[in-house]
Coordinates of N, CA, C and O in Angstrom, one line a residue:
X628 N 0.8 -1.2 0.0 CA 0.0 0.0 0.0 C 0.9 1.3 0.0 O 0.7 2.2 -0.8
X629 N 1.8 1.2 0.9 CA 3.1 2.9 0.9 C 3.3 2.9 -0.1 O 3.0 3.9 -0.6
X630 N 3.9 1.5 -1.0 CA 4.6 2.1 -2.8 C 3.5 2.7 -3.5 O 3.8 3.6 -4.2
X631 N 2.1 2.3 -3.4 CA 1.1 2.7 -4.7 C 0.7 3.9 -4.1 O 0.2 4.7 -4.9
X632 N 0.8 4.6 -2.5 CA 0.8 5.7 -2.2 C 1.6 6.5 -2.8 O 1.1 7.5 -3.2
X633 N 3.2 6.0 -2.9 CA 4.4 6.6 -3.0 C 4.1 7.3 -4.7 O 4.2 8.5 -5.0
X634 N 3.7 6.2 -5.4 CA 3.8 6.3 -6.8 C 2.7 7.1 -7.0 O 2.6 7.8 -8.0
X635 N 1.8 7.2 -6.2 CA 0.2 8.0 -6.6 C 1.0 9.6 -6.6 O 1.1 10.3 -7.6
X636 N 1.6 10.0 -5.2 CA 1.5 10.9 -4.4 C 3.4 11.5 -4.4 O 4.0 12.5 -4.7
X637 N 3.8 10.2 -4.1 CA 4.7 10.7 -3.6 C 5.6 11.2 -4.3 O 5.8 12.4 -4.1
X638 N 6.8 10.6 -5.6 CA 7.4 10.9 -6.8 C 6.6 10.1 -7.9 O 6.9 9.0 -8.4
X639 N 5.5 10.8 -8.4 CA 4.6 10.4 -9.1 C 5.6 10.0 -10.9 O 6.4 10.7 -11.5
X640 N 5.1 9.1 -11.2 CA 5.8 8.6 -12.3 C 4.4 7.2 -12.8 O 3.8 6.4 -12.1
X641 N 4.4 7.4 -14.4 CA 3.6 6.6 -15.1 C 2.2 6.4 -15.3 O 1.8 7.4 -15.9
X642 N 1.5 6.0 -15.2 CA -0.2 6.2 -15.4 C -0.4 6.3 -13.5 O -1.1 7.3 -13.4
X643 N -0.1 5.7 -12.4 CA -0.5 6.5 -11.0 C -0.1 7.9 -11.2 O -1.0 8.7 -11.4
X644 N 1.5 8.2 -11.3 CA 1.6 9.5 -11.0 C 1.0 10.3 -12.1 O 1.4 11.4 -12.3
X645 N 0.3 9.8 -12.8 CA -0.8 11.1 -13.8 C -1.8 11.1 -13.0 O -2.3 12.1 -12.5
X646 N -2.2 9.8 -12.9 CA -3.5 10.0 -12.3 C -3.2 10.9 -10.4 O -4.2 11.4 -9.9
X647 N -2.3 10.8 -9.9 CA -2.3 11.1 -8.7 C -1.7 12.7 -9.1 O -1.4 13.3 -8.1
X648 N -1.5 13.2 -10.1 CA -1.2 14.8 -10.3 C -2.2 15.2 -11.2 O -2.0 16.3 -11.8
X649 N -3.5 14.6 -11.3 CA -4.2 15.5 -11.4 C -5.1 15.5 -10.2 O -5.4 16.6 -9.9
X650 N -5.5 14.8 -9.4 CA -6.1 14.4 -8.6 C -5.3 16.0 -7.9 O -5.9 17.0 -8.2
X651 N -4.1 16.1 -7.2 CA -3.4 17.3 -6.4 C -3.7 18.1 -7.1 O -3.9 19.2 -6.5
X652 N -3.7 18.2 -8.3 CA -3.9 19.4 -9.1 C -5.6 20.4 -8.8 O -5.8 21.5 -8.2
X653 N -6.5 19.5 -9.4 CA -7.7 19.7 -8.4 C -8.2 20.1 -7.2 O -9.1 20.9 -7.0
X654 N -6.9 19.2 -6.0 CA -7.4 19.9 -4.8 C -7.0 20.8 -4.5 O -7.5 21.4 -3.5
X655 N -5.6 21.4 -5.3 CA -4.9 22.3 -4.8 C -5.0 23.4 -5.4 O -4.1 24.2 -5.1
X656 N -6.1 23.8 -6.7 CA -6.8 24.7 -7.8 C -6.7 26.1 -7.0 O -5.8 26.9 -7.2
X657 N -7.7 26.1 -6.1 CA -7.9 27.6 -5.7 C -6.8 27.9 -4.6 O -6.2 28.9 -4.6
X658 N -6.6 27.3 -4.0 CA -5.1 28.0 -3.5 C -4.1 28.1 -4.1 O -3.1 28.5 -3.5
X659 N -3.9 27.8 -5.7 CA -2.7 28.2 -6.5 C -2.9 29.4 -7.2 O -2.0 30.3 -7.5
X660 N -4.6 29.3 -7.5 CA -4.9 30.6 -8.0 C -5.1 31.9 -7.2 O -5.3 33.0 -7.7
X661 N -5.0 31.8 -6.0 CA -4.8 33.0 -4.6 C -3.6 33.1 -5.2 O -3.5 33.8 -6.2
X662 N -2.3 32.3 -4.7 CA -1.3 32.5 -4.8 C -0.7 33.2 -5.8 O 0.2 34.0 -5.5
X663 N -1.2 33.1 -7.0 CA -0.5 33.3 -8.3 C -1.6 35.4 -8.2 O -1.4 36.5 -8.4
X664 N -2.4 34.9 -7.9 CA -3.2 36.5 -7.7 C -1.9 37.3 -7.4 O -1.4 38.0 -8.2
X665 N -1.4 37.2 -6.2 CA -1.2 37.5 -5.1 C 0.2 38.2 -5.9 O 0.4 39.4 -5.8
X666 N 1.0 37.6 -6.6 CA 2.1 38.0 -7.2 C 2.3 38.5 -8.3 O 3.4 38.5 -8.8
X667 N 1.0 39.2 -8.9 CA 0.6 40.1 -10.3 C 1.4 39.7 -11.2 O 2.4 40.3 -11.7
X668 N 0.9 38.6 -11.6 CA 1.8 37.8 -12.3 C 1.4 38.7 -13.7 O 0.3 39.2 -13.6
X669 N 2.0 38.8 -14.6 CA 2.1 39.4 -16.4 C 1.7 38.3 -17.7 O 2.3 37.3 -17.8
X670 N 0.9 38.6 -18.3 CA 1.0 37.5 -19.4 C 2.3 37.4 -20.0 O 2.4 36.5 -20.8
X671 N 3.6 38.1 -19.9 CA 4.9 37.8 -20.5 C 5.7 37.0 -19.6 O 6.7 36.4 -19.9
X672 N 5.1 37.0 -18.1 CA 6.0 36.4 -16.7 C 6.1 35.4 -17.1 O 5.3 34.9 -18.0
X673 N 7.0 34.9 -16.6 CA 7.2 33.3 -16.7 C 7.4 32.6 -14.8 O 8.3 33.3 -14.3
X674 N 7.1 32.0 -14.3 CA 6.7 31.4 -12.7 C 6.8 30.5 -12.7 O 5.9 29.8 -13.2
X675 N 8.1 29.6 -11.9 CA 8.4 28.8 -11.6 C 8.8 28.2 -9.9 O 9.5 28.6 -9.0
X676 N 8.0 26.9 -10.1 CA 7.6 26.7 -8.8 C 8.8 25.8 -8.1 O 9.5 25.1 -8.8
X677 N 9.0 25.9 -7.2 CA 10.3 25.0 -6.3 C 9.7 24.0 -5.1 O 9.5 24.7 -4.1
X678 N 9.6 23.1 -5.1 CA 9.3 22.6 -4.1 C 10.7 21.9 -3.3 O 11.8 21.7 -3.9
X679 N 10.5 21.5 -1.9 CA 11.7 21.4 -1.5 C 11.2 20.1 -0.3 O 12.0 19.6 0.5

């Protein structure tokens, strides 16, 4: 069950990690679009995200 978590969620890779990055993608919609509000972003900007 951890690996098919791992592969859904965790370093998503192959048909889980599609299907488990849209699934995050979804839940995490309106808090990306605050976010991205928030930093007046430009139709020329280019935003790149870092996770750590």
């Amino acid at each position: 069950m951890k690996q098919f978590l791992m592969n859904l969620f965790g370093q998503p890779n192959g048909l889980l990690g599609s299907i488990g990055g849209k699934i995050l993608a979804s839940a995490n919609k309106e808090i990306n679009q605050w976010t991205v509000s928030l930093l007046g972003v430009q139709p020329d900007d280019r935003v790149l995200e870092v996770l750590g």
